[in-house]
Amino acid sequence: MALTAFTRPGRFWRGNLHTHSNLSDGALEPAEVCRRYKAEGYDFIALTDHFIGLYGYPIADTLPFRDDSFTTLLGAELHSGAMQNGELWHILAVGLPTDFAQANAPHFRPVDGQETGPEIAARAVAAGAFVAVAHPQWSGLTLADARSIEAAHAVEIYNHGCATGCDRADGFSIADLLLSEGRKLSLIATDDAHFTEPDHFGGWVMVKAEQNTPEALLAALKDGAFYATQGPELRGVMVGDKAVQVESSAVASVIVQGHGSAAVAVHGESLTRAEVPLGRFANSPWIRVTVIDRAGKRAWSNPIWL
Ligand SMILES: [Zn+2]
Ligand SMILES: [Zn+2]
């Protein structure tokens, strides 16, 4: 059994799914954001400005910045309803139509009568978007909050802006608990770049598709045909009866994680192929793979259901 990212036809395309421009609270014009990502070797980005009344509910028109080697997905960061801590939801929606109906979110505080977070997430999925729970740790998300977003395809397990700005970068605790409840979620790394601090080019997804088109990328994202990374490449994840074979760019550690405390690490020098025994995962309905290079940069596979 292998993850679909490593078996389906096509090649990997590098993309950032969470980015802001000066259409909301980012520092740069959309054209300059796209120029910088293309110049840094990205194949695509999603500009996901804050879908808030204060900014006129922007869905950035990035079509003019597409060319033969770079494309864009339309999207927004959606906000509506309160989390358990009383703060406004942040939900990432990539692949929105330009006519996605406005929310009732005048500013960054919850107001009476607006959609709940789960409701706006479900509306985005119904409109065709790939939806992710954004930066769980930055948000102070509870497990009950996370459970409630039933429509989500994914959880942001690394947010580079949250690493830079508050050292609350990850979403693994929430994601792993949801996986153990049987939720078939995928795992994304993003920048959440605002270009107001060193919050860019730190976490991205590698999406497997035959073409670098919005349609093909969106379908692959919904299929989970991607992995998340800060730099290392994942080249294969194959699950056998007794072990997982992992192929990657040169790394120092290959770790398999599963339900509860289940985890096994293999360490070595310039590993490009590792075999991790599966004995520890007898009670785990899912596993996932992390590789770590000598510089401490990580790549993360999507979950594999055993
Ligand atoms: Zn946010
Ligand atoms: Zn954001």
XYZ file of C-alpha atoms and ligand atoms in Angstrom:
308
model
C 0.000 0.000 0.000
C 1.367 3.388 -0.948
C 0.157 6.930 -0.497
C -1.596 8.291 -3.550
C 0.947 11.111 -3.810
C 3.568 8.527 -4.778
C 1.504 6.342 -7.086
C -0.664 8.639 -9.165
C 0.727 9.935 -12.466
C 2.211 13.398 -12.792
C 4.891 15.321 -10.958
C 5.112 17.370 -7.804
C 4.233 21.071 -7.904
C 5.358 23.357 -5.108
C 2.748 25.694 -3.655
C 1.854 27.937 -0.765
C -1.808 27.694 0.187
C -2.040 30.522 2.741
C -0.896 34.056 1.852
C -2.020 37.615 2.469
C -1.683 40.800 0.424
C -2.564 44.431 0.991
C -6.131 43.566 0.032
C -6.297 42.715 3.750
C -3.506 43.068 6.313
C -0.511 41.988 4.214
C 2.233 44.430 3.259
C 2.499 43.791 -0.499
C 0.313 44.172 -3.569
C -1.027 40.889 -4.986
C 1.208 41.238 -8.074
C 4.352 41.532 -5.938
C 3.349 38.613 -3.712
C 2.924 36.430 -6.811
C 6.182 37.716 -8.334
C 8.158 36.837 -5.209
C 6.726 33.321 -4.899
C 7.383 32.617 -8.565
C 10.924 33.994 -8.248
C 11.540 31.701 -5.267
C 10.697 28.627 -7.333
C 7.078 28.061 -6.440
C 4.761 26.643 -9.107
C 1.595 28.097 -7.593
C 0.122 30.011 -4.681
C -3.262 30.773 -3.221
C -3.758 34.358 -2.104
C -6.079 33.975 0.871
C -6.861 37.419 2.213
C -9.061 37.862 5.269
C -12.723 37.574 4.203
C -13.798 40.412 6.475
C -16.098 43.393 5.911
C -13.381 45.793 6.973
C -11.502 44.819 3.787
C -14.572 44.443 1.555
C -14.600 40.608 1.663
C -11.732 40.221 -0.811
C -11.241 37.180 -3.036
C -8.074 38.339 -4.778
C -8.207 38.221 -8.578
C -4.855 36.604 -9.294
C -5.677 35.485 -12.832
C -3.436 38.213 -14.371
C -0.414 36.702 -12.586
C -0.762 33.238 -14.115
C 1.624 32.220 -16.905
C 3.110 29.073 -18.453
C 5.128 28.195 -15.356
C 3.112 29.661 -12.504
C -0.518 29.442 -11.538
C -2.818 30.590 -8.773
C -5.772 29.213 -6.879
C -8.440 31.663 -5.764
C -9.170 31.633 -2.082
C -9.653 33.431 1.198
C -9.226 33.002 4.922
C -12.794 32.816 6.197
C -13.928 34.231 9.513
C -17.277 33.757 11.180
C -18.520 32.632 14.576
C -16.729 32.200 17.870
C -14.421 29.440 18.986
C -14.710 28.210 22.601
C -12.283 30.919 23.718
C -14.617 33.604 22.385
C -12.365 34.594 19.477
C -13.279 34.570 15.786
C -12.722 31.439 13.692
C -9.927 31.318 11.054
C -10.666 28.821 8.276
C -8.613 28.487 5.107
C -10.561 28.032 1.845
C -8.659 27.400 -1.399
C -10.507 27.108 -4.694
C -13.369 29.489 -3.970
C -15.527 30.882 -6.768
C -15.294 34.657 -7.273
C -18.982 34.979 -6.414
C -18.727 33.235 -3.036
C -21.354 35.045 -0.977
C -20.119 37.515 1.590
C -20.081 36.569 5.242
C -21.446 38.732 8.022
C -18.046 39.390 9.585
C -17.526 43.129 9.808
C -14.252 42.882 11.765
C -12.106 40.405 13.695
C -14.567 39.989 16.567
C -17.572 37.643 16.556
C -20.965 39.342 16.154
C -24.481 38.094 16.884
C -26.328 36.379 14.078
C -23.330 35.500 11.892
C -22.684 31.988 10.540
C -20.813 29.633 12.839
C -17.335 28.447 11.859
C -18.682 24.997 10.891
C -21.400 26.651 8.768
C -19.063 28.873 6.751
C -16.631 25.963 6.317
C -19.445 23.778 4.965
C -20.563 26.591 2.645
C -17.020 26.866 1.238
C -16.809 23.104 0.655
C -20.203 23.163 -1.080
C -18.865 25.949 -3.310
C -15.976 23.702 -4.381
C -13.163 24.741 -2.029
C -10.461 22.726 -0.301
C -10.906 23.723 3.341
C -8.411 23.557 6.200
C -8.520 24.398 9.868
C -5.930 27.187 10.076
C -3.153 27.443 12.715
C -4.833 25.478 15.560
C -2.215 26.336 18.136
C -2.116 30.059 17.322
C -5.914 30.112 17.596
C -5.998 28.336 20.946
C -8.285 25.788 19.332
C -9.866 23.153 21.582
C -10.566 19.592 20.518
C -14.294 20.391 20.623
C -13.698 23.321 18.248
C -11.705 21.159 15.879
C -14.305 18.360 15.950
C -17.019 20.831 14.992
C -15.502 21.693 11.580
C -16.854 18.512 10.038
C -16.496 19.769 6.464
C -12.720 20.352 6.656
C -10.430 18.421 4.328
C -7.247 19.271 6.198
C -5.521 20.689 9.248
C -2.645 23.168 9.029
C 0.073 21.233 10.841
C 2.767 23.859 10.236
C 2.206 27.604 9.824
C 5.434 29.483 9.227
C 4.062 32.883 10.211
C 2.922 31.442 13.528
C 6.422 29.988 14.005
C 7.982 33.392 13.387
C 5.461 35.524 15.206
C 4.581 33.561 18.328
C 6.361 30.183 18.352
C 2.984 28.453 18.092
C 3.450 26.902 14.713
C 1.973 23.447 14.785
C -1.329 21.644 14.669
C -0.215 18.071 15.289
C -1.844 17.607 18.671
C -5.305 18.441 17.341
C -4.749 16.649 14.025
C -3.558 13.414 15.636
C -6.512 13.360 18.059
C -8.949 13.825 15.168
C -7.215 11.072 13.183
C -7.651 8.735 16.153
C -11.375 9.543 16.075
C -11.416 8.331 12.483
C -11.500 11.696 10.720
C -9.902 11.298 7.261
C -7.953 14.557 7.300
C -4.911 15.590 5.319
C -2.066 17.715 6.655
C -0.812 20.957 5.114
C 2.149 23.242 5.795
C 1.780 26.894 4.827
C 3.476 30.269 5.171
C 0.511 32.465 6.157
C 2.803 35.154 4.765
C 1.988 38.802 5.386
C 5.515 40.036 4.487
C 5.459 42.109 7.669
C 8.079 39.847 9.300
C 10.168 36.833 8.128
C 7.008 34.790 7.601
C 7.521 33.596 4.040
C 9.074 30.656 2.120
C 9.161 28.452 5.234
C 6.443 25.808 4.762
C 4.661 24.561 1.683
C 2.916 21.634 0.003
C 4.163 19.476 -2.857
C 1.093 18.483 -4.862
C 1.143 15.567 -7.319
C -0.749 16.305 -10.513
C -0.326 15.854 -14.236
C -0.662 19.552 -14.933
C -0.013 22.754 -13.040
C -3.565 23.998 -13.487
C -5.951 25.218 -10.791
C -8.385 22.397 -11.589
C -5.770 19.622 -11.411
C -4.162 21.031 -8.258
C -7.489 21.426 -6.487
C -8.542 17.869 -7.341
C -5.196 16.533 -6.093
C -5.478 18.516 -2.855
C -8.938 17.071 -2.199
C -7.564 13.581 -2.941
C -4.747 14.059 -0.431
C -2.173 13.622 -3.227
C 0.488 15.802 -1.628
C 2.924 16.123 1.233
C 3.913 19.066 3.412
C 7.484 20.263 3.866
C 9.981 22.841 5.044
C 12.542 21.611 2.497
C 13.175 17.837 2.514
C 11.630 15.838 -0.342
C 9.503 12.766 0.268
C 9.892 10.404 -2.691
C 8.015 7.308 -1.575
C 6.065 5.907 1.348
C 5.205 2.228 0.972
C 3.476 0.256 3.717
C 4.199 -3.467 3.824
C 3.038 -6.146 6.257
C 5.822 -5.572 8.731
C 7.444 -2.249 7.877
C 7.104 1.110 6.167
C 9.634 1.924 3.440
C 10.376 5.632 3.213
C 12.356 7.234 0.401
C 13.412 10.862 0.632
C 16.127 13.401 -0.007
C 19.032 12.988 2.424
C 17.759 13.165 5.999
C 18.997 12.389 9.506
C 15.806 10.899 10.956
C 12.749 9.065 9.700
C 9.914 8.843 12.207
C 6.577 7.063 11.964
C 3.820 8.251 14.285
C 0.440 6.717 15.095
C -2.384 6.573 17.627
C -1.644 7.581 21.213
C 2.034 7.339 22.077
C 2.914 5.063 19.162
C 6.039 6.271 17.356
C 9.243 4.722 16.025
C 12.320 6.651 14.870
C 15.185 5.509 12.650
C 18.296 7.712 12.711
C 21.279 7.636 10.375
C 23.663 9.523 8.141
C 22.354 10.971 4.885
C 19.472 8.516 4.779
C 17.615 8.363 1.477
C 15.861 5.088 2.199
C 14.727 3.766 5.560
C 12.655 0.866 6.792
C 10.618 1.500 9.921
C 9.114 -1.595 11.618
C 5.352 -1.524 12.116
C 5.126 -3.722 15.251
C 4.541 -0.728 17.509
C 1.435 0.271 15.517
C -0.728 -2.820 16.047
C -3.411 -0.707 17.758
C -3.135 2.261 15.451
C -5.717 2.706 12.693
C -3.449 5.275 11.052
C 0.200 6.198 10.743
C 2.047 9.139 9.288
C 5.693 9.790 8.391
C 8.026 12.646 9.320
C 11.568 13.078 7.980
C 14.055 15.532 9.493
C 17.204 16.708 7.731
C 20.541 17.737 9.283
C 19.379 21.369 9.461
C 16.261 20.347 11.400
C 13.920 20.952 8.451
C 11.011 18.553 8.255
C 8.681 16.977 5.722
C 5.417 15.318 6.679
C 3.356 12.715 4.839
C -0.389 12.581 4.881
C -1.928 9.922 7.133
C -2.051 6.340 5.921
C -5.035 4.275 7.012
C -4.013 0.721 7.898
Zn -5.474 33.269 10.472
Zn -3.716 33.994 7.520
